[in-house]
PDB file of C-alpha atoms and ligand atoms in Angstrom:
ATOM      1  CA  MET I   1      29.474  -4.741   3.116  1.00  0.00           C
ATOM      2  CA  SER I   2      27.156  -1.907   3.617  1.00  0.00           C
ATOM      3  CA  LEU I   3      23.996  -2.706   5.116  1.00  0.00           C
ATOM      4  CA  HIS I   4      22.594   0.236   2.950  1.00  0.00           C
ATOM      5  CA  THR I   5      21.625  -1.118  -0.521  1.00  0.00           C
ATOM      6  CA  VAL I   6      21.616   1.593  -3.093  1.00  0.00           C
ATOM      7  CA  ILE I   7      19.704   0.541  -6.071  1.00  0.00           C
ATOM      8  CA  PRO I   8      21.515   1.583  -9.321  1.00  0.00           C
ATOM      9  CA  SER I   9      19.859   3.890 -12.239  1.00  0.00           C
ATOM     10  CA  GLY I  10      18.041   6.525 -10.268  1.00  0.00           C
ATOM     11  CA  LEU I  11      15.592   4.399  -8.277  1.00  0.00           C
ATOM     12  CA  PRO I  12      14.938   5.267  -4.635  1.00  0.00           C
ATOM     13  CA  ALA I  13      17.431   3.703  -2.306  1.00  0.00           C
ATOM     14  CA  PHE I  14      16.354   1.695   0.906  1.00  0.00           C
ATOM     15  CA  ASP I  15      17.889  -0.487   3.333  1.00  0.00           C
ATOM     16  CA  ALA I  16      16.868  -4.120   1.934  1.00  0.00           C
ATOM     17  CA  ALA I  17      18.620  -5.798   4.948  1.00  0.00           C
ATOM     18  CA  SER I  18      16.409  -3.800   7.618  1.00  0.00           C
ATOM     19  CA  LEU I  19      13.308  -4.379   5.343  1.00  0.00           C
ATOM     20  CA  CYS I  20      13.616  -7.929   5.536  1.00  0.00           C
ATOM     21  CA  ALA I  21      14.711  -8.209   9.126  1.00  0.00           C
ATOM     22  CA  ASP I  22      11.677  -6.442   9.990  1.00  0.00           C
ATOM     23  CA  LEU I  23       9.301  -8.615   7.708  1.00  0.00           C
ATOM     24  CA  THR I  24      10.836 -11.722   9.226  1.00  0.00           C
ATOM     25  CA  ARG I  25      10.463 -10.589  12.745  1.00  0.00           C
ATOM     26  CA  GLN I  26       7.150  -8.520  12.887  1.00  0.00           C
ATOM     27  CA  GLY I  27       5.452  -8.857   9.545  1.00  0.00           C
ATOM     28  CA  TRP I  28       5.999  -5.177   8.602  1.00  0.00           C
ATOM     29  CA  SER I  29       8.510  -2.389   8.012  1.00  0.00           C
ATOM     30  CA  ARG I  30       8.558   1.219   7.644  1.00  0.00           C
ATOM     31  CA  GLN I  31      11.341   2.897   5.457  1.00  0.00           C
ATOM     32  CA  SER I  32      11.846   6.374   4.249  1.00  0.00           C
ATOM     33  CA  LEU I  33      12.995   6.344   0.710  1.00  0.00           C
ATOM     34  CA  ILE I  34      15.517   8.944  -0.239  1.00  0.00           C
ATOM     35  CA  ASP I  35      13.715  12.085  -1.911  1.00  0.00           C
ATOM     36  CA  MET I  36      14.363  11.282  -5.598  1.00  0.00           C
ATOM     37  CA  PRO I  37      12.857  13.177  -8.695  1.00  0.00           C
ATOM     38  CA  LEU I  38      10.939   9.965  -9.193  1.00  0.00           C
ATOM     39  CA  LEU I  39       8.789  10.508  -6.032  1.00  0.00           C
ATOM     40  CA  THR I  40       8.198  13.944  -7.087  1.00  0.00           C
ATOM     41  CA  ALA I  41       6.912  12.972 -10.594  1.00  0.00           C
ATOM     42  CA  LEU I  42       4.750  10.434  -9.046  1.00  0.00           C
ATOM     43  CA  ARG I  43       3.288  13.007  -6.606  1.00  0.00           C
ATOM     44  CA  ASP I  44       2.564  15.182  -9.611  1.00  0.00           C
ATOM     45  CA  GLU I  45       0.867  12.641 -11.716  1.00  0.00           C
ATOM     46  CA  ALA I  46      -1.327  11.658  -8.696  1.00  0.00           C
ATOM     47  CA  ALA I  47      -2.225  15.150  -8.055  1.00  0.00           C
ATOM     48  CA  ALA I  48      -2.836  15.891 -11.979  1.00  0.00           C
ATOM     49  CA  LEU I  49      -5.013  12.845 -12.234  1.00  0.00           C
ATOM     50  CA  TRP I  50      -6.937  13.765  -9.307  1.00  0.00           C
ATOM     51  CA  GLN I  51      -7.407  17.371 -10.409  1.00  0.00           C
ATOM     52  CA  ALA I  52      -8.630  15.879 -13.817  1.00  0.00           C
ATOM     53  CA  ASP I  53     -11.233  13.816 -12.107  1.00  0.00           C
ATOM     54  CA  ALA I  54      -9.464  10.682 -13.477  1.00  0.00           C
ATOM     55  CA  LEU I  55      -9.659   8.423 -10.501  1.00  0.00           C
ATOM     56  CA  SER I  56     -12.642   6.118  -9.605  1.00  0.00           C
ATOM     57  CA  ARG I  57     -14.399   5.252  -6.458  1.00  0.00           C
ATOM     58  CA  ALA I  58     -12.658   2.212  -5.106  1.00  0.00           C
ATOM     59  CA  GLY I  59     -14.662  -1.146  -4.712  1.00  0.00           C
ATOM     60  CA  ILE I  60     -14.240  -4.316  -2.489  1.00  0.00           C
ATOM     61  CA  GLY I  61     -13.717  -7.578  -4.204  1.00  0.00           C
ATOM     62  CA  ARG I  62     -16.740  -8.466  -5.942  1.00  0.00           C
ATOM     63  CA  ALA I  63     -19.110  -6.348  -3.970  1.00  0.00           C
ATOM     64  CA  GLY I  64     -21.581  -4.497  -6.122  1.00  0.00           C
ATOM     65  CA  ASP I  65     -23.531  -2.687  -3.201  1.00  0.00           C
ATOM     66  CA  HIS I  66     -22.174   0.651  -3.438  1.00  0.00           C
ATOM     67  CA  GLU I  67     -23.597   1.934  -0.339  1.00  0.00           C
ATOM     68  CA  LEU I  68     -21.874  -0.796   1.564  1.00  0.00           C
ATOM     69  CA  VAL I  69     -18.531  -0.006   0.008  1.00  0.00           C
ATOM     70  CA  ARG I  70     -18.845   3.435   1.103  1.00  0.00           C
ATOM     71  CA  GLU I  71     -19.121   2.419   4.576  1.00  0.00           C
ATOM     72  CA  ILE I  72     -16.257   0.555   4.446  1.00  0.00           C
ATOM     73  CA  ARG I  73     -13.762   2.594   2.157  1.00  0.00           C
ATOM     74  CA  ARG I  74     -13.798   6.201   0.603  1.00  0.00           C
ATOM     75  CA  ASP I  75     -10.708   6.510  -1.326  1.00  0.00           C
ATOM     76  CA  LYS I  76     -10.349   7.000  -4.964  1.00  0.00           C
ATOM     77  CA  THR I  77      -8.029   4.922  -7.200  1.00  0.00           C
ATOM     78  CA  ARG I  78      -6.578   4.564 -10.486  1.00  0.00           C
ATOM     79  CA  TRP I  79      -4.610   1.381 -11.456  1.00  0.00           C
ATOM     80  CA  PHE I  80      -1.142   1.665 -13.082  1.00  0.00           C
ATOM     81  CA  ASP I  81      -1.103   1.187 -16.905  1.00  0.00           C
ATOM     82  CA  GLY I  82       2.662   1.683 -17.009  1.00  0.00           C
ATOM     83  CA  GLN I  83       2.139   4.523 -19.578  1.00  0.00           C
ATOM     84  CA  SER I  84       4.147   7.144 -18.071  1.00  0.00           C
ATOM     85  CA  PRO I  85       7.738   7.257 -17.147  1.00  0.00           C
ATOM     86  CA  ALA I  86       6.920   7.687 -13.538  1.00  0.00           C
ATOM     87  CA  GLN I  87       4.732   4.697 -13.429  1.00  0.00           C
ATOM     88  CA  ARG I  88       7.533   2.791 -15.189  1.00  0.00           C
ATOM     89  CA  GLY I  89      10.000   3.925 -12.522  1.00  0.00           C
ATOM     90  CA  TRP I  90       7.839   2.886  -9.923  1.00  0.00           C
ATOM     91  CA  LEU I  91       7.300  -0.562 -11.534  1.00  0.00           C
ATOM     92  CA  ASP I  92      11.150  -0.983 -11.808  1.00  0.00           C
ATOM     93  CA  PHE I  93      11.530  -0.176  -8.236  1.00  0.00           C
ATOM     94  CA  ALA I  94       8.865  -2.708  -7.449  1.00  0.00           C
ATOM     95  CA  GLU I  95      10.848  -5.325  -9.592  1.00  0.00           C
ATOM     96  CA  SER I  96      14.036  -4.561  -7.817  1.00  0.00           C
ATOM     97  CA  LEU I  97      12.158  -5.145  -4.582  1.00  0.00           C
ATOM     98  CA  ARG I  98      10.684  -8.278  -5.582  1.00  0.00           C
ATOM     99  CA  LEU I  99      14.002  -9.750  -6.623  1.00  0.00           C
ATOM    100  CA  GLN I 100      15.799  -8.779  -3.315  1.00  0.00           C
ATOM    101  CA  LEU I 101      12.878 -10.341  -1.216  1.00  0.00           C
ATOM    102  CA  ASN I 102      12.904 -13.379  -3.391  1.00  0.00           C
ATOM    103  CA  GLN I 103      16.669 -13.523  -2.804  1.00  0.00           C
ATOM    104  CA  ARG I 104      16.644 -13.050   0.781  1.00  0.00           C
ATOM    105  CA  LEU I 105      13.432 -14.413   2.016  1.00  0.00           C
ATOM    106  CA  ALA I 106      12.470 -17.020  -0.647  1.00  0.00           C
ATOM    107  CA  LEU I 107       8.920 -15.260  -0.892  1.00  0.00           C
ATOM    108  CA  GLY I 108       8.171 -16.595  -4.467  1.00  0.00           C
ATOM    109  CA  LEU I 109       7.001 -13.204  -5.228  1.00  0.00           C
ATOM    110  CA  PHE I 110       5.876 -13.514  -8.929  1.00  0.00           C
ATOM    111  CA  ALA I 111       3.813 -10.368 -10.005  1.00  0.00           C
ATOM    112  CA  PHE I 112       3.018  -6.696  -8.977  1.00  0.00           C
ATOM    113  CA  GLU I 113       0.149  -4.506  -9.433  1.00  0.00           C
ATOM    114  CA  ALA I 114      -0.391  -0.885  -7.985  1.00  0.00           C
ATOM    115  CA  HIS I 115      -2.662   1.946  -8.092  1.00  0.00           C
ATOM    116  CA  TYR I 116      -2.832   5.621  -7.149  1.00  0.00           C
ATOM    117  CA  ALA I 117      -5.060   6.185  -4.150  1.00  0.00           C
ATOM    118  CA  VAL I 118      -6.405   9.780  -3.026  1.00  0.00           C
ATOM    119  CA  TYR I 119      -8.346   9.914   0.150  1.00  0.00           C
ATOM    120  CA  GLU I 120     -10.150  13.244   0.043  1.00  0.00           C
ATOM    121  CA  PRO I 121     -11.289  15.052   3.188  1.00  0.00           C
ATOM    122  CA  GLY I 122     -13.428  12.554   5.244  1.00  0.00           C
ATOM    123  CA  GLY I 123     -11.907   9.534   3.293  1.00  0.00           C
ATOM    124  CA  PHE I 124     -10.870   6.287   5.241  1.00  0.00           C
ATOM    125  CA  TYR I 125     -10.689   2.366   4.798  1.00  0.00           C
ATOM    126  CA  ARG I 126     -11.853   0.518   7.574  1.00  0.00           C
ATOM    127  CA  LYS I 127      -9.886  -2.137   9.054  1.00  0.00           C
ATOM    128  CA  HIS I 128      -9.099  -5.130   6.764  1.00  0.00           C
ATOM    129  CA  LEU I 129      -6.806  -7.726   5.472  1.00  0.00           C
ATOM    130  CA  ASP I 130      -5.788  -7.521   1.791  1.00  0.00           C
ATOM    131  CA  SER I 131      -5.546 -11.284   1.221  1.00  0.00           C
ATOM    132  CA  PHE I 132      -7.473 -14.186   2.411  1.00  0.00           C
ATOM    133  CA  ARG I 133      -5.560 -17.063   4.020  1.00  0.00           C
ATOM    134  CA  GLY I 134      -6.162 -19.856   1.588  1.00  0.00           C
ATOM    135  CA  ALA I 135      -6.423 -17.594  -1.581  1.00  0.00           C
ATOM    136  CA  ARG I 136      -2.650 -16.558  -1.273  1.00  0.00           C
ATOM    137  CA  ASN I 137      -2.460 -14.393  -4.178  1.00  0.00           C
ATOM    138  CA  ARG I 138      -1.492 -11.149  -2.510  1.00  0.00           C
ATOM    139  CA  ILE I 139       1.565 -11.961  -0.356  1.00  0.00           C
ATOM    140  CA  LEU I 140       3.111  -8.658   0.361  1.00  0.00           C
ATOM    141  CA  SER I 141       1.281  -5.103   0.577  1.00  0.00           C
ATOM    142  CA  SER I 142       3.277  -1.835   0.145  1.00  0.00           C
ATOM    143  CA  VAL I 143       2.126   1.672   0.375  1.00  0.00           C
ATOM    144  CA  LEU I 144       4.076   4.732  -0.771  1.00  0.00           C
ATOM    145  CA  TYR I 145       3.077   8.232   0.691  1.00  0.00           C
ATOM    146  CA  LEU I 146       3.270  11.163  -1.261  1.00  0.00           C
ATOM    147  CA  ASN I 147       2.079  14.082   1.085  1.00  0.00           C
ATOM    148  CA  ALA I 148       4.806  16.836   2.006  1.00  0.00           C
ATOM    149  CA  GLY I 149       4.307  18.487   5.314  1.00  0.00           C
ATOM    150  CA  TRP I 150       1.696  16.134   6.468  1.00  0.00           C
ATOM    151  CA  GLN I 151       0.243  17.409   9.955  1.00  0.00           C
ATOM    152  CA  THR I 152      -0.519  15.101  12.818  1.00  0.00           C
ATOM    153  CA  ALA I 153      -4.235  16.898  12.726  1.00  0.00           C
ATOM    154  CA  ASP I 154      -4.669  15.849   9.050  1.00  0.00           C
ATOM    155  CA  GLY I 155      -5.243  12.248  10.472  1.00  0.00           C
ATOM    156  CA  GLY I 156      -5.002   9.612   7.572  1.00  0.00           C
ATOM    157  CA  LEU I 157      -2.825   7.415   9.508  1.00  0.00           C
ATOM    158  CA  LEU I 158      -2.149   3.851   8.363  1.00  0.00           C
ATOM    159  CA  ARG I 159      -2.974   2.008  11.509  1.00  0.00           C
ATOM    160  CA  LEU I 160      -1.535  -1.593  11.786  1.00  0.00           C
ATOM    161  CA  TYR I 161      -2.905  -4.270  14.115  1.00  0.00           C
ATOM    162  CA  ASP I 162      -1.928  -7.420  15.766  1.00  0.00           C
ATOM    163  CA  GLU I 163      -3.600 -10.201  14.427  1.00  0.00           C
ATOM    164  CA  ALA I 164      -3.706 -12.171  17.586  1.00  0.00           C
ATOM    165  CA  ASP I 165      -4.869  -9.626  20.152  1.00  0.00           C
ATOM    166  CA  ASP I 166      -5.994  -6.876  18.151  1.00  0.00           C
ATOM    167  CA  SER I 167      -3.663  -4.188  19.530  1.00  0.00           C
ATOM    168  CA  VAL I 168      -2.465  -1.295  17.678  1.00  0.00           C
ATOM    169  CA  ILE I 169       1.226  -2.124  16.582  1.00  0.00           C
ATOM    170  CA  ALA I 170       2.093   0.772  14.504  1.00  0.00           C
ATOM    171  CA  ASP I 171       0.670   4.289  13.433  1.00  0.00           C
ATOM    172  CA  ILE I 172       2.342   5.294  10.122  1.00  0.00           C
ATOM    173  CA  VAL I 173       2.082   8.641   9.121  1.00  0.00           C
ATOM    174  CA  PRO I 174       1.523   9.141   5.331  1.00  0.00           C
ATOM    175  CA  GLU I 175       4.428  11.770   4.868  1.00  0.00           C
ATOM    176  CA  PHE I 176       6.353  12.099   1.572  1.00  0.00           C
ATOM    177  CA  GLY I 177       8.620   9.258   0.841  1.00  0.00           C
ATOM    178  CA  THR I 178       7.495   7.166   3.637  1.00  0.00           C
ATOM    179  CA  PHE I 179       7.108   3.601   2.349  1.00  0.00           C
ATOM    180  CA  ALA I 180       5.398   0.845   4.500  1.00  0.00           C
ATOM    181  CA  VAL I 181       5.415  -2.941   3.725  1.00  0.00           C
ATOM    182  CA  PHE I 182       3.494  -5.700   5.295  1.00  0.00           C
ATOM    183  CA  LEU I 183       2.392  -9.116   4.758  1.00  0.00           C
ATOM    184  CA  SER I 184      -1.025  -8.991   3.023  1.00  0.00           C
ATOM    185  CA  GLU I 185      -2.395 -12.184   4.936  1.00  0.00           C
ATOM    186  CA  GLU I 186      -1.341 -11.490   8.475  1.00  0.00           C
ATOM    187  CA  ILE I 187      -1.452  -7.688   9.205  1.00  0.00           C
ATOM    188  CA  PRO I 188      -4.947  -6.124   9.700  1.00  0.00           C
ATOM    189  CA  HIS I 189      -4.869  -2.499   8.852  1.00  0.00           C
ATOM    190  CA  GLU I 190      -7.119   0.689   8.383  1.00  0.00           C
ATOM    191  CA  VAL I 191      -6.748   4.189   7.280  1.00  0.00           C
ATOM    192  CA  THR I 192      -7.930   6.652   9.684  1.00  0.00           C
ATOM    193  CA  PRO I 193     -10.006   9.576   8.524  1.00  0.00           C
ATOM    194  CA  ALA I 194      -8.275  11.772   6.481  1.00  0.00           C
ATOM    195  CA  LEU I 195      -8.880  15.614   6.896  1.00  0.00           C
ATOM    196  CA  ALA I 196      -6.468  16.804   3.915  1.00  0.00           C
ATOM    197  CA  PRO I 197      -6.216  15.211   0.546  1.00  0.00           C
ATOM    198  CA  ARG I 198      -3.875  12.211   0.860  1.00  0.00           C
ATOM    199  CA  PHE I 199      -2.213  10.897  -1.954  1.00  0.00           C
ATOM    200  CA  SER I 200      -0.482   7.461  -2.057  1.00  0.00           C
ATOM    201  CA  ILE I 201       0.371   4.378  -4.188  1.00  0.00           C
ATOM    202  CA  ALA I 202      -0.742   1.044  -2.870  1.00  0.00           C
ATOM    203  CA  GLY I 203       0.906  -2.015  -4.531  1.00  0.00           C
ATOM    204  CA  TRP I 204       0.824  -5.752  -4.115  1.00  0.00           C
ATOM    205  CA  HIS I 205       3.370  -8.235  -4.838  1.00  0.00           C
ATOM    206  CA  ARG I 206       1.483 -11.647  -5.724  1.00  0.00           C
ATOM    207  CA  CYS I 207       2.738 -15.239  -5.802  1.00  0.00           C
ATOM    208  CA  ASN I 208       1.804 -17.303  -8.876  1.00  0.00           C
ATOM    209  CA  ASP I 209      -1.302 -18.758  -7.625  1.00  0.00           C
ATOM    210  CA  LEU I 210      -3.952 -17.726 -10.190  1.00  0.00           C
ATOM    211  CA  GLY I 211      -6.020 -20.786  -9.749  1.00  0.00           C
ATOM    212  CA  ARG I 212      -7.405 -19.922  -6.187  1.00  0.00           C
ATOM    213  CA  ALA I 213      -9.920 -17.434  -5.659  1.00  0.00           C
ATOM    214  CA  PRO I 214      -8.063 -14.576  -7.437  1.00  0.00           C
ATOM    215  CA  ALA I 215     -11.362 -12.292  -6.895  1.00  0.00           C
ATOM    216  CA  LEU I 216     -11.364 -12.453  -2.976  1.00  0.00           C
ATOM    217  CA  GLN I 217      -8.900 -10.031  -2.315  1.00  0.00           C
ATOM    218  CA  THR I 218     -10.118  -8.039   0.665  1.00  0.00           C
ATOM    219  CA  LYS I 219     -11.542  -9.348   3.947  1.00  0.00           C
ATOM    220  CA  VAL I 220     -13.242  -6.697   5.846  1.00  0.00           C
ATOM    221  CA  LEU I 221     -12.851  -7.165   9.708  1.00  0.00           C
ATOM    222  CA  PRO I 222     -15.379  -6.574  12.656  1.00  0.00           C
ATOM    223  CA  LEU I 223     -15.444  -2.865  13.030  1.00  0.00           C
ATOM    224  CA  ALA I 224     -14.776  -0.407  15.852  1.00  0.00           C
ATOM    225  CA  PRO I 225     -17.013   2.587  15.339  1.00  0.00           C
ATOM    226  CA  ILE I 226     -14.919   5.594  13.652  1.00  0.00           C
TER     227      ILE I 226
HETATM  228  C1  OGA H 301      -5.301  -0.525   0.966  1.00  0.00           C
HETATM  229  C2  OGA H 301      -4.830   0.104   2.143  1.00  0.00           C
HETATM  230  C3  OGA H 301      -3.434   1.746   3.156  1.00  0.00           C
HETATM  231  C4  OGA H 301      -3.003   3.006   3.100  1.00  0.00           C
HETATM  232  O1  OGA H 301      -5.232   0.419  -0.226  1.00  0.00           O
HETATM  233  O2  OGA H 301      -5.500  -1.489   0.817  1.00  0.00           O
HETATM  234  O3  OGA H 301      -5.009  -0.666   2.928  1.00  0.00           O
HETATM  235  O4  OGA H 301      -2.318   3.827   4.033  1.00  0.00           O
HETATM  236  N1  OGA H 301      -4.136   1.334   1.956  1.00  0.00           N
HETATM  237  O5  OGA H 301      -3.257   3.844   2.026  1.00  0.00           O
HETATM  238 MN1   MN H 302      -5.281  -2.449   2.677  1.00  0.00          MN
END
């Protein structure tokens, strides 16, 4: 049997076996999705929404203090509503991923949510976890990057940290088609300041555990100065 799993019906192909092995071994994985019309359609929709000023400044959990939020993250987001073919395509991809992860790793993933994100020049997101231990709502974080020809000088890296000793375990360049996944409760991460507009789709697979602190989704960690 080929290790390379090709997903039928026009969804991006990825290597599910290596993704699962990475998650088991190290809690994160970086894949390159094969360039499909779907990725271009997602990129076009993100760019059109940005140009139409249809994204909102992102928040953190329940925090209502906008100045505090601005010190922690400066991206703009728009939640998927499943209304466009591109969004439905990505939701189909996420569903296929969900089924494969549940089958291979018994993660008990139940639901998926996603938003477009744009980091304008100067945008960043300080080191954080996407889910509290104990809240256990977000299990798997994923980010699809939509930036063709991203340059090192453009910054905007996704930087993953070792939870135990705080060392950097990976810097992920947000190049078009790169798909990063990591365990939401275990991998502290940040987005380093972007110097060019940076487009992505962040998504979270959740378990079915709505009774326990669903609003506490982001934990901001002690900061190093940027
Ligand atoms: C997030 C996040 C990472 C990225 O939205 O919670 O950490 O690389 N995004 O965009
Ligand atoms: Mn995050």
